[in-house]
Tab-separated table of C-alpha atoms in Angstrom:
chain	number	residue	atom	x	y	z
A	1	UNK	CA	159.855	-5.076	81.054
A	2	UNK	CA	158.590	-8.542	79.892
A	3	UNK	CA	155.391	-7.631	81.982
A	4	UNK	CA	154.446	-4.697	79.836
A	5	UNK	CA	155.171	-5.805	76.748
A	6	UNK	CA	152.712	-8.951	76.639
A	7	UNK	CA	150.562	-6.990	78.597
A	8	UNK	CA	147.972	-6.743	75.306
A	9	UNK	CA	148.412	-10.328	74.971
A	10	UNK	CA	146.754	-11.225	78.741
A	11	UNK	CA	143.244	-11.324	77.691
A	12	UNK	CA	143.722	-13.879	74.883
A	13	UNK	CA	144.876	-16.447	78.245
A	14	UNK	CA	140.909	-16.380	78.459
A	15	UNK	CA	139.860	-19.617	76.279
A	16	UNK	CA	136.661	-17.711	75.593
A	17	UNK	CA	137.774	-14.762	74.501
A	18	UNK	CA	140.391	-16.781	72.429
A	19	UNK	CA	137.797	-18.696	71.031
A	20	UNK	CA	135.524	-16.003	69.789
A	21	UNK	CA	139.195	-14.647	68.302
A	22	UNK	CA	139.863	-18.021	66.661
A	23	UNK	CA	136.172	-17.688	65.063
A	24	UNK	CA	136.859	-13.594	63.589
A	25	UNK	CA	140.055	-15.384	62.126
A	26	UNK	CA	138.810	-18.135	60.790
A	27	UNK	CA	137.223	-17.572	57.084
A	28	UNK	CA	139.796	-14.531	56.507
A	29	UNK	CA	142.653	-17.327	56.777
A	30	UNK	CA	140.758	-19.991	55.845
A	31	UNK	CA	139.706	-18.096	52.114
A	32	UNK	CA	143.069	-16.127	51.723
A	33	UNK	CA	144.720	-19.554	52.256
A	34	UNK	CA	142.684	-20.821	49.463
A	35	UNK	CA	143.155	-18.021	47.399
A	36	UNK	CA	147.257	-17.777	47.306
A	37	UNK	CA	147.222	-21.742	47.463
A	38	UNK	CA	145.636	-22.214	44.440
A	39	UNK	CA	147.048	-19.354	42.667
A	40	UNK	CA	150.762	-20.130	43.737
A	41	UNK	CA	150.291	-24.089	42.662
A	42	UNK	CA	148.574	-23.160	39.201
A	43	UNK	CA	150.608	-20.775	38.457
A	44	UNK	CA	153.570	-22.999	39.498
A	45	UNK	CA	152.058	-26.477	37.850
A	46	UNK	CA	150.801	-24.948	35.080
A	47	UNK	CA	151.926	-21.649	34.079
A	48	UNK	CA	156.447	-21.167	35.116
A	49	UNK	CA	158.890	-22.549	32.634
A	50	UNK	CA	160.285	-26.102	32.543
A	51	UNK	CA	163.396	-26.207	34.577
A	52	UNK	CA	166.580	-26.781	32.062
A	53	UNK	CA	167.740	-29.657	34.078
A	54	UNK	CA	164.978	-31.274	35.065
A	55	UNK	CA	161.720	-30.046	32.826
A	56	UNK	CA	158.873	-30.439	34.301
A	57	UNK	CA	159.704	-32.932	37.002
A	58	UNK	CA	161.007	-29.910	39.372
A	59	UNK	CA	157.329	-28.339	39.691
A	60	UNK	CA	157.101	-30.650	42.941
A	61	UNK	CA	159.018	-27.862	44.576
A	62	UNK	CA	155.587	-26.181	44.838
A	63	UNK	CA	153.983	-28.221	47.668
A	64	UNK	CA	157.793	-29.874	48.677
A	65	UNK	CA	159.329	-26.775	49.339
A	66	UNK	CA	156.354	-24.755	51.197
A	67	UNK	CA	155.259	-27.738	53.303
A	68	UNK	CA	158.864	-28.775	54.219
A	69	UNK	CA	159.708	-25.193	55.660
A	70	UNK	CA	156.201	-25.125	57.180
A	71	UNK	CA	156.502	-28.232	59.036
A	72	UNK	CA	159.673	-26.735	60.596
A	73	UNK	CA	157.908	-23.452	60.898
A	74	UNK	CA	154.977	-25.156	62.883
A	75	UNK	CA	157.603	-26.975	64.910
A	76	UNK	CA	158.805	-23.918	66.328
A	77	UNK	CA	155.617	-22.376	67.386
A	78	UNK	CA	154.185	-25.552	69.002
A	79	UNK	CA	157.511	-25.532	70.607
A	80	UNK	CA	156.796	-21.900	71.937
A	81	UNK	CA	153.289	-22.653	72.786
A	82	UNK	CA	154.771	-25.657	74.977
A	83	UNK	CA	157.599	-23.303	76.454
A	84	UNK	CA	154.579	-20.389	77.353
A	85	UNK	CA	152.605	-23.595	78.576
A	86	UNK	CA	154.640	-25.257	80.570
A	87	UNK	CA	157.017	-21.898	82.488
A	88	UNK	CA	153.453	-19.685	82.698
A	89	UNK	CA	151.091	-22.898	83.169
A	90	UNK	CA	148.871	-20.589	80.557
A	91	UNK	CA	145.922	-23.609	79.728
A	92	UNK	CA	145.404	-22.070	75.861
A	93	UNK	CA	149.400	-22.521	75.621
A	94	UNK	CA	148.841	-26.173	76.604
A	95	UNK	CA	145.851	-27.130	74.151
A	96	UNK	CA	147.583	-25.192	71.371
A	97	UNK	CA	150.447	-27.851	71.714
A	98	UNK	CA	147.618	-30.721	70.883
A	99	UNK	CA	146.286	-28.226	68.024
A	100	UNK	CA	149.470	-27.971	66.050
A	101	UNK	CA	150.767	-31.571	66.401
A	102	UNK	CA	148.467	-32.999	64.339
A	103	UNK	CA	148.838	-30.295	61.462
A	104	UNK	CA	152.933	-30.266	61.384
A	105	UNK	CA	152.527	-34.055	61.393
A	106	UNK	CA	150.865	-33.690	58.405
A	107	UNK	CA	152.873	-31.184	56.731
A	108	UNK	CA	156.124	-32.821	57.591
A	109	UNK	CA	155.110	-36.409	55.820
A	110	UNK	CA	153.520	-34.317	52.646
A	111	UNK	CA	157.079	-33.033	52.747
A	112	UNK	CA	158.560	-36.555	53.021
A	113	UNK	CA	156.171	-38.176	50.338
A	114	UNK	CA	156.705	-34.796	48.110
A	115	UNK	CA	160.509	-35.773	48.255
A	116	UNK	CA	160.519	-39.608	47.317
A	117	UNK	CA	158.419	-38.658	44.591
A	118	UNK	CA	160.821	-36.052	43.279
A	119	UNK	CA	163.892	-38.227	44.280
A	120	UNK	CA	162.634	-41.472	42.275
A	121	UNK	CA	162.850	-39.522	38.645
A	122	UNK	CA	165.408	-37.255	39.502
A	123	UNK	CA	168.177	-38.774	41.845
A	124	UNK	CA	166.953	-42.616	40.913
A	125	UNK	CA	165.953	-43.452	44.177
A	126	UNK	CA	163.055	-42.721	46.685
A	127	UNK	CA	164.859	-42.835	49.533
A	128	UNK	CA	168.848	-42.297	50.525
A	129	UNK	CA	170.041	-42.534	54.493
A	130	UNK	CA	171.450	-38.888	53.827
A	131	UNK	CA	171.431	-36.303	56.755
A	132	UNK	CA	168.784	-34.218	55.430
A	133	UNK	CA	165.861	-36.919	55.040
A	134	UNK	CA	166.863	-38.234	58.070
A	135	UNK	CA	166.792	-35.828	60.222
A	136	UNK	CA	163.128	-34.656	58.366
A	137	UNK	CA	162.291	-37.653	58.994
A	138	UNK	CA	162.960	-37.750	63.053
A	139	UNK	CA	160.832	-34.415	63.009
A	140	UNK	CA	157.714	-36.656	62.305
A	141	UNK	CA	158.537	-38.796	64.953
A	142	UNK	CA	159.151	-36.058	67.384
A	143	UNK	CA	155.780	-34.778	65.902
A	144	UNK	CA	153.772	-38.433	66.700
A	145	UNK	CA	155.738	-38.384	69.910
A	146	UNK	CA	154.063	-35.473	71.421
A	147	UNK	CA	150.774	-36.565	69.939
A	148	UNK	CA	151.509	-40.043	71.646
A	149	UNK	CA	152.605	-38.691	74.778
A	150	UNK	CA	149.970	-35.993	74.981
A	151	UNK	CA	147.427	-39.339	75.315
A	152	UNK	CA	149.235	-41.501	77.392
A	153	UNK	CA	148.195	-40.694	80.488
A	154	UNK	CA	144.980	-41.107	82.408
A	155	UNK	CA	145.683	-37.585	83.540
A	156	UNK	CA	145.534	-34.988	80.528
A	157	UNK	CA	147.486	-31.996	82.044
A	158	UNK	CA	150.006	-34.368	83.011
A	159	UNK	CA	150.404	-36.201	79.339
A	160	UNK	CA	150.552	-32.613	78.423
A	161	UNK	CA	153.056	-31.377	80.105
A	162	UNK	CA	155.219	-34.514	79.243
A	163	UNK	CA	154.522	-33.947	75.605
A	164	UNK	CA	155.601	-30.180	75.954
A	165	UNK	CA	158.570	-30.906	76.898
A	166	UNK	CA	159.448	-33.555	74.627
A	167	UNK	CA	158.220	-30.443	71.800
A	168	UNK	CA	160.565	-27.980	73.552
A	169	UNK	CA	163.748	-30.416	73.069
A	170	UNK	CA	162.761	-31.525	69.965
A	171	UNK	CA	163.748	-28.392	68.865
A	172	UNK	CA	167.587	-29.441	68.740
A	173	UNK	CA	166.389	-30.911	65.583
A	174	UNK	CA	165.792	-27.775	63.730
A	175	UNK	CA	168.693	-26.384	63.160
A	176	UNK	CA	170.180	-29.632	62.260
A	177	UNK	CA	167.811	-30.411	59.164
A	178	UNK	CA	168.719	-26.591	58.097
A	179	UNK	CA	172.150	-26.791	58.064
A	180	UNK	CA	172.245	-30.938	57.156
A	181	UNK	CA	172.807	-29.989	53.864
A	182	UNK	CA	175.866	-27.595	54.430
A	183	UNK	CA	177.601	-30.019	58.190
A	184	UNK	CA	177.782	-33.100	55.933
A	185	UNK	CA	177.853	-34.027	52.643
A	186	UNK	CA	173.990	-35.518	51.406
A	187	UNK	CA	172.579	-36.025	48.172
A	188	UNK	CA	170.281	-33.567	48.813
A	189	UNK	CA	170.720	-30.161	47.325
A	190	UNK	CA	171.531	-26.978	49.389
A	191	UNK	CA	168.976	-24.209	50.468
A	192	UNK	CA	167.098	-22.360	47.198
A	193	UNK	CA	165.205	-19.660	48.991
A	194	UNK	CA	166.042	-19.757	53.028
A	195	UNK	CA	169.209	-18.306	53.221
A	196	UNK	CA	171.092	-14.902	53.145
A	197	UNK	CA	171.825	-14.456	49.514
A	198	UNK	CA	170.132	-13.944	46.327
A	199	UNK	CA	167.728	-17.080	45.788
A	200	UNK	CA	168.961	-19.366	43.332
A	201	UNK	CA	165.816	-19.736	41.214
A	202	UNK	CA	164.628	-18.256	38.243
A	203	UNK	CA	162.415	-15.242	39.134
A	204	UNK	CA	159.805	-16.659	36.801
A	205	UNK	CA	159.912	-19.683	38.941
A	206	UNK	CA	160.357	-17.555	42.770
A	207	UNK	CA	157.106	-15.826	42.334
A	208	UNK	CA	154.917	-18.965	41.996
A	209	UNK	CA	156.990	-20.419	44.851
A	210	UNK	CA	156.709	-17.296	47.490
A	211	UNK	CA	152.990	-17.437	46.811
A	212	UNK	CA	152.494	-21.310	47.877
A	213	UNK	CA	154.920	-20.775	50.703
A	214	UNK	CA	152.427	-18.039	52.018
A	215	UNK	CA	149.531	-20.200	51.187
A	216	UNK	CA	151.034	-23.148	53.032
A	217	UNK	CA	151.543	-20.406	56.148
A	218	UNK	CA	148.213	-19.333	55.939
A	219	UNK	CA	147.039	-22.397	55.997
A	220	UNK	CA	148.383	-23.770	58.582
A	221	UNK	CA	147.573	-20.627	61.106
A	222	UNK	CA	143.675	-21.387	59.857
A	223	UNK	CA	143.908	-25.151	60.680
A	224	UNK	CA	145.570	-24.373	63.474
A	225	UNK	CA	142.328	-21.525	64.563
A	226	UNK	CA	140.019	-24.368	63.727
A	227	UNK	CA	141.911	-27.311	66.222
A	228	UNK	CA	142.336	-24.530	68.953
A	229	UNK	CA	138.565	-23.568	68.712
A	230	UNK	CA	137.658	-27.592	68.973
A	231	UNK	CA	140.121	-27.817	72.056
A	232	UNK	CA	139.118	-25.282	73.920
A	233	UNK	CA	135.616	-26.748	73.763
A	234	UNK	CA	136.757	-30.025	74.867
A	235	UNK	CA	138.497	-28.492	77.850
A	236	UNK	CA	135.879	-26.349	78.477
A	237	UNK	CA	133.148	-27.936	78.079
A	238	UNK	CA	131.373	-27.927	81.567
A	239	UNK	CA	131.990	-24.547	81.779
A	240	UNK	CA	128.658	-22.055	82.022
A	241	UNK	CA	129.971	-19.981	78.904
A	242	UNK	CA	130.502	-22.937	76.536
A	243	UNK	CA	126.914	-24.488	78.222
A	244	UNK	CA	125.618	-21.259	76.964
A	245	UNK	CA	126.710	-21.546	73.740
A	246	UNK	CA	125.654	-24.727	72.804
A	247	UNK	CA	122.260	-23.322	74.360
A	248	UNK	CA	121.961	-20.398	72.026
A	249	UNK	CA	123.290	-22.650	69.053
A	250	UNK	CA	120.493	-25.092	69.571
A	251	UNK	CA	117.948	-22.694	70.255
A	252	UNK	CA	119.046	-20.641	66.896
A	253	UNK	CA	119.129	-24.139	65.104
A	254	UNK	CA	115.762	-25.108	66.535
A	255	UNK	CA	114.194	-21.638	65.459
A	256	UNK	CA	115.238	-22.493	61.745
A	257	UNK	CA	113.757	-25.846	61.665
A	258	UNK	CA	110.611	-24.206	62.676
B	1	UNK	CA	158.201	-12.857	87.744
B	2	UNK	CA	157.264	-14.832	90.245
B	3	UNK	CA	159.845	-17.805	91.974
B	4	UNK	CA	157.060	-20.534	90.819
B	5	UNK	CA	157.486	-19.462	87.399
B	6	UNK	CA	161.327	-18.433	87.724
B	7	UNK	CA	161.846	-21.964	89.395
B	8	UNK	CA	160.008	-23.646	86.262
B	9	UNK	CA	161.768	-21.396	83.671
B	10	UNK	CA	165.369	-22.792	85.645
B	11	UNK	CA	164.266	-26.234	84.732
B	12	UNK	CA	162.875	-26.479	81.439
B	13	UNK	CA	166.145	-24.463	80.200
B	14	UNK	CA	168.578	-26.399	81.838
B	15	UNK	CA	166.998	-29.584	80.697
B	16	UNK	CA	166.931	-28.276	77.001
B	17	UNK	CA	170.568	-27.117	77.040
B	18	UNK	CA	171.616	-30.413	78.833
B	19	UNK	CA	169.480	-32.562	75.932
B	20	UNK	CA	170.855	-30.280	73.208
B	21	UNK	CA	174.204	-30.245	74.527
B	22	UNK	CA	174.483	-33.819	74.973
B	23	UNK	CA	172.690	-34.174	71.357
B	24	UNK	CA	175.362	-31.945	69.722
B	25	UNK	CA	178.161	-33.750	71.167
B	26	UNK	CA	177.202	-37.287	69.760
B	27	UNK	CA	176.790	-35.302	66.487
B	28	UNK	CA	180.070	-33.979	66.574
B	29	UNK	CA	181.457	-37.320	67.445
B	30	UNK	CA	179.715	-39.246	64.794
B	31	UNK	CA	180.683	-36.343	62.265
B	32	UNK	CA	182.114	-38.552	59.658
B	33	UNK	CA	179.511	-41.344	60.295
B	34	UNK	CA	176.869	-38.550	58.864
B	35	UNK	CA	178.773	-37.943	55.671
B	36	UNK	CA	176.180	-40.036	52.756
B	37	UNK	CA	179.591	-40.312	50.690
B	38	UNK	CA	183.228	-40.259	50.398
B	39	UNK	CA	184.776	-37.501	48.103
B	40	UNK	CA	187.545	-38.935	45.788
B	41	UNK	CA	189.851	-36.906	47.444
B	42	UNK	CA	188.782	-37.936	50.973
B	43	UNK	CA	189.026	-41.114	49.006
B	44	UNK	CA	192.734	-41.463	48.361
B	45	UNK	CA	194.043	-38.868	51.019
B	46	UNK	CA	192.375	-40.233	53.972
B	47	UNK	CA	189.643	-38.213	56.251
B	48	UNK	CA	190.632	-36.182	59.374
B	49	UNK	CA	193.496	-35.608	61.345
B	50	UNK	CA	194.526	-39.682	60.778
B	51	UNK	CA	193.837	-39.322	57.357
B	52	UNK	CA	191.570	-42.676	57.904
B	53	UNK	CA	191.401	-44.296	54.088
B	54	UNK	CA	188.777	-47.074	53.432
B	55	UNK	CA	189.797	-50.449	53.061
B	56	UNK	CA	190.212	-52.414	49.181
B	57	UNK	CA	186.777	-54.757	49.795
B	58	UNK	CA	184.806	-51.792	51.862
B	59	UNK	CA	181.277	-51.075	51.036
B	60	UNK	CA	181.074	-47.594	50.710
B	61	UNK	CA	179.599	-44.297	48.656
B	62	UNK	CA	181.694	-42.454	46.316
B	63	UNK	CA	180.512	-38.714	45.280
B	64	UNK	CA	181.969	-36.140	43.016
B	65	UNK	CA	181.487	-35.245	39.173
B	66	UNK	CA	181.787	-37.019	36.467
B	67	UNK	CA	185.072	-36.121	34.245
B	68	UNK	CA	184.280	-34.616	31.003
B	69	UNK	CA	185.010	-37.131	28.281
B	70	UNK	CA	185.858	-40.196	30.933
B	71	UNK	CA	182.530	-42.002	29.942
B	72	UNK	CA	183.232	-45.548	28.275
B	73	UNK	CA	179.969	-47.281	27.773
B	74	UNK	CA	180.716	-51.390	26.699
B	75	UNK	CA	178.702	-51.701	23.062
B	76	UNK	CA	177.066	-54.820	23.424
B	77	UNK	CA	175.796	-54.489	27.269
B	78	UNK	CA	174.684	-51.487	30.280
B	79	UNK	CA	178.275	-52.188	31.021
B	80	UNK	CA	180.072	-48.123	31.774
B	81	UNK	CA	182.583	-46.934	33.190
B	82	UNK	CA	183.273	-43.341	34.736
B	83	UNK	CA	185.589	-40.909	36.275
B	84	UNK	CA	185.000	-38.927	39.308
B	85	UNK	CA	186.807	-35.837	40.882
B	86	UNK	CA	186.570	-33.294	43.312
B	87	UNK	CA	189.279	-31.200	43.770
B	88	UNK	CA	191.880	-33.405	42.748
B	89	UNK	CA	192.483	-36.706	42.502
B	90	UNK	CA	190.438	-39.296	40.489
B	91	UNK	CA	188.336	-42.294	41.315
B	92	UNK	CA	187.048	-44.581	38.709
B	93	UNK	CA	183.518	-46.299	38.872
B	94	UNK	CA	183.033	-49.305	37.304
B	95	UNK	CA	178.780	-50.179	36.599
B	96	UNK	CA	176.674	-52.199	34.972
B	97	UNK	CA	172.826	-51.095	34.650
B	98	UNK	CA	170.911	-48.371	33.899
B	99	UNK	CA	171.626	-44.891	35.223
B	100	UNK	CA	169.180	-42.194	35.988
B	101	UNK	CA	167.800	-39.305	33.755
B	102	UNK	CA	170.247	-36.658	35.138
B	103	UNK	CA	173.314	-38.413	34.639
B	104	UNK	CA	175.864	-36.510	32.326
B	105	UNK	CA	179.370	-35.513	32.287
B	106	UNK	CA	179.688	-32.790	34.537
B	107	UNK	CA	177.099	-33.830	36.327
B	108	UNK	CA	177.424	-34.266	40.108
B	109	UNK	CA	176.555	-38.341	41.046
B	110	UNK	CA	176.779	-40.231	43.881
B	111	UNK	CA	177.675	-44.331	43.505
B	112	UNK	CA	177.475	-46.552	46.303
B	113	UNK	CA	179.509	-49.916	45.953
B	114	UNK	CA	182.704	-51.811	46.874
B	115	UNK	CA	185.719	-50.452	46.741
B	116	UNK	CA	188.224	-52.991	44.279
B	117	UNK	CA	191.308	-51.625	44.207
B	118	UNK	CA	192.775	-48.247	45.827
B	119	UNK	CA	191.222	-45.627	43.173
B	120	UNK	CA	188.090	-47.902	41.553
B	121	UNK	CA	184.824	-48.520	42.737
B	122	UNK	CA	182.302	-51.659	41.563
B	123	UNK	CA	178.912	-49.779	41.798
B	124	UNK	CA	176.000	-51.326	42.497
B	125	UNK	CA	174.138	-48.356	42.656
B	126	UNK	CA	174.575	-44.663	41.148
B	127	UNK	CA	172.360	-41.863	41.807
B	128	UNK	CA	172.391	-38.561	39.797
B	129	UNK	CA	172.849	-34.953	42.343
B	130	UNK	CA	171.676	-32.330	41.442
B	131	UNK	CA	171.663	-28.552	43.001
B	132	UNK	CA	169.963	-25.789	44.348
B	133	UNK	CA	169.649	-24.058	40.924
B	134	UNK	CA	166.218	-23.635	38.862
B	135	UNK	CA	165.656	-22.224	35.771
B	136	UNK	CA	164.413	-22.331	32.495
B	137	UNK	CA	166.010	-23.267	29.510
B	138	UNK	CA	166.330	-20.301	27.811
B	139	UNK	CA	168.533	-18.655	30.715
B	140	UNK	CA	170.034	-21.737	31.264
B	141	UNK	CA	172.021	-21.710	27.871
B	142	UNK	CA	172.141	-17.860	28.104
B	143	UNK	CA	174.115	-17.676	31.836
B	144	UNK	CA	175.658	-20.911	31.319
B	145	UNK	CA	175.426	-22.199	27.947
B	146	UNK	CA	174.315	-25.331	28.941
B	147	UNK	CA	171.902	-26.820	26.342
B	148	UNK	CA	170.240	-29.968	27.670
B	149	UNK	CA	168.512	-32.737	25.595
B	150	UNK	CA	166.403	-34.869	27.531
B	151	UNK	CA	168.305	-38.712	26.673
B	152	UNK	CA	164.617	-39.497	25.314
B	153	UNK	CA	165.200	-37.102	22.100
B	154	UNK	CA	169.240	-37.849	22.438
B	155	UNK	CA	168.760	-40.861	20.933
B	156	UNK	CA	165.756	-40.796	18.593
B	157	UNK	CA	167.448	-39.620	15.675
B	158	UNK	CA	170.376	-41.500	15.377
B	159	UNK	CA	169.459	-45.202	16.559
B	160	UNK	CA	166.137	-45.469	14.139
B	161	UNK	CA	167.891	-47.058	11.819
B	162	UNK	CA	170.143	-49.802	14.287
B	163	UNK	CA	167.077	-50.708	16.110
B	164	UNK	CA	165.630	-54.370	15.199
């Protein structure tokens, strides 16, 4: 049953062919995720109401909200891409752990910076000991873990494989900064928009908000096209098909210097 | 599937369940470690099945919301003094210094500080809470009637004339 129904998904094991797939992707994500990212954060910075409690100081929910569910979001799949990796031994499954690190780093210390910022004018503090900035914050570690164990041994596949598994358990942590908020008691607030019940934000405010958090998705699976197409080179490259490659792209560059 | 991979698949899980197991259960046993604050009911009545109360001279955070009306500021300092509640009973917190923007009756708060005598806390440090809701003002005083001044327009009007 599992057999046949990742069947389609076999040729995309081929770093080529997942290359040249990375490359189609690329400037559809890439220019969608600049289209909804700017529109969601103008509209949201610029255009939604002022929030009754907070005025204008809540608009940081814009890039804090969409890059704090993202960086969880990106957690799982590099967590899935080390699972594939490390149970199939499927090489793009590997390199795609490397890819994402890097980005959900990222995303998870916008979200941290995002919420000092916010906290300072709005709690009176950048920084509390509470459950859910906590835990946030032992996702970045867990994120510069796998980056730091992916390079920490002479032997790549074998960092690799380290570093997968550190993702894989890593994903304990998940679940715990969701539900931080409801387990214990934290001065952060409870879930706006990721739970099972009508949102508790203004829809004037939601609609600005869903569009960033698509943006924010969007652009992390482009990033995340554009680090797998660089690692597959690396891993690939004494390979004939990447030699021929660089061939034709130096033979098409030479042709237009000519 | 082949025994390689079935072999592999064996490990990895068992060594995630055993991690996240063994992760859960020191969560679990520092449950009340997590908590950021005390309520004022945990407060008084104790936490748990050993209804565990803080010791007078504890460092400690207080949470709750602040009693409508229970505000006393001091005239001639950033001397103030507050009531909190939960469900029930009521903790006073005693501070001197200036609070943040959000801080209103009502208005959920979270004070860490030293705990003087069994229901009153010297704060060193309040923070304002606020929750999950957003929207604008308008709807706001329509769904709620809440109609909120911003402290920097509170107090334009009437000090112009006490200020040196």
């Amino acid at each position: 049953m599992w057999g046949s129904m990742f069947r389609w998904l076999d040729p995309y094991a081929k770093p080529e062919t997942l290359y040249h797939l990375c490359g189609r992707l690329l400037p559809y994500l890439m220019g969608l995720a600049l289209f909804t990212l700017l529109l969601g954060n103008i509209w949201g910075l610029a255009f939604s109401p002022a929030d009754y409690q907070q005025g204008d100081s809540y608009r940081i929910i814009y890039i804090h909200v969409p890059s704090a569910i993202w960086s969880m979001g990106a957690y799982s799949s590099m967590a899935i891409a080390a699972f594939i990796g490390l149970v199939w031994q499927i090489r793009v499954a590997q390199w795609a752990v490397l890819a994402i690190a890097p980005i959900g780093a990222v995303y998870t210390a916008i979200a941290l910076i995002t919420g000092a910022a916010w906290g300072k004018p709005m709690w009176g503090t950048w920084w509390v000991w509470d459950a859910r900035l906590t835990s946030e914050l032992v996702l970045l570690f867990l994120y510069l873990g796998v980056i730091a164990l992916a390079g920490a041994f002479s032997e790549a596949a074998r960092g690799i494989k380290v570093a997968s598994l550190l993702a894989i358990v890593g994903v304990v942590n998940l679940p715990i900064i969701h539900f931080s908020v409801e387990w214990w008691n934290t001065l952060h607030q409870g879930a706006t928009i990721t739970k099972f019940a009508k949102p508790s934000i203004d829809p004037s405010m939601l609609w600005p908000l869903l569009i960033s958090l698509l943006g924010f998705a969007l652009l992390l699976a482009a990033l995340t096209c554009l680090r797998l197409r660089s690692q597959i080179l690396m891993f690939e490259q004494h390979r004939p098909w990447v030699r021929q490659l660089v061939d034709s792209m130096a033979a098409s560059h030479q042709k237009e210097q000519n | 599937m082949n025994p390689r991979r079935q072999k592999r698949l064996v490990a990895v899980t068992a060594f995630v369940l055993l991690l996240g197991g063994a992760i859960g259960a020191m969560l679990y046993a520092l449950q009340q470690n997590i908590d950021l604050f005390y309520t004022p009911s945990q407060l008084i009545d104790g936490i748990g099945d050993k209804k565990v109360k803080p010791e007078v001279g504890q460092r400690l955070r207080i949470g709750g919301m602040v009693v409508k009306g229970s505000v006393r500021r001091a005239p001639d300092s950033l001397k103030v003094s507050f009531d909190l509640v939960d469900t029930g009973p009521i903790v006073t917190v005693e501070y001197e210094g200036i609070l943040p923007d959000l801080f209103r009756e009502g208005q959920g708060i979270v004070a860490q500080g030293v705990l003087v005598d069994k229901t009153t806390i010297l704060a060193s440090e309040v923070l304002a809470k606020h929750d999950e809701e957003y929207m604008p003002p308008e709807v706001a005083e329509a769904m709620k009637g809440i109609k909120h001044v911003p402290p920097s327009q509170l107090y334009k009007e009437s000090d112009k004339g006490q200020q040196p």
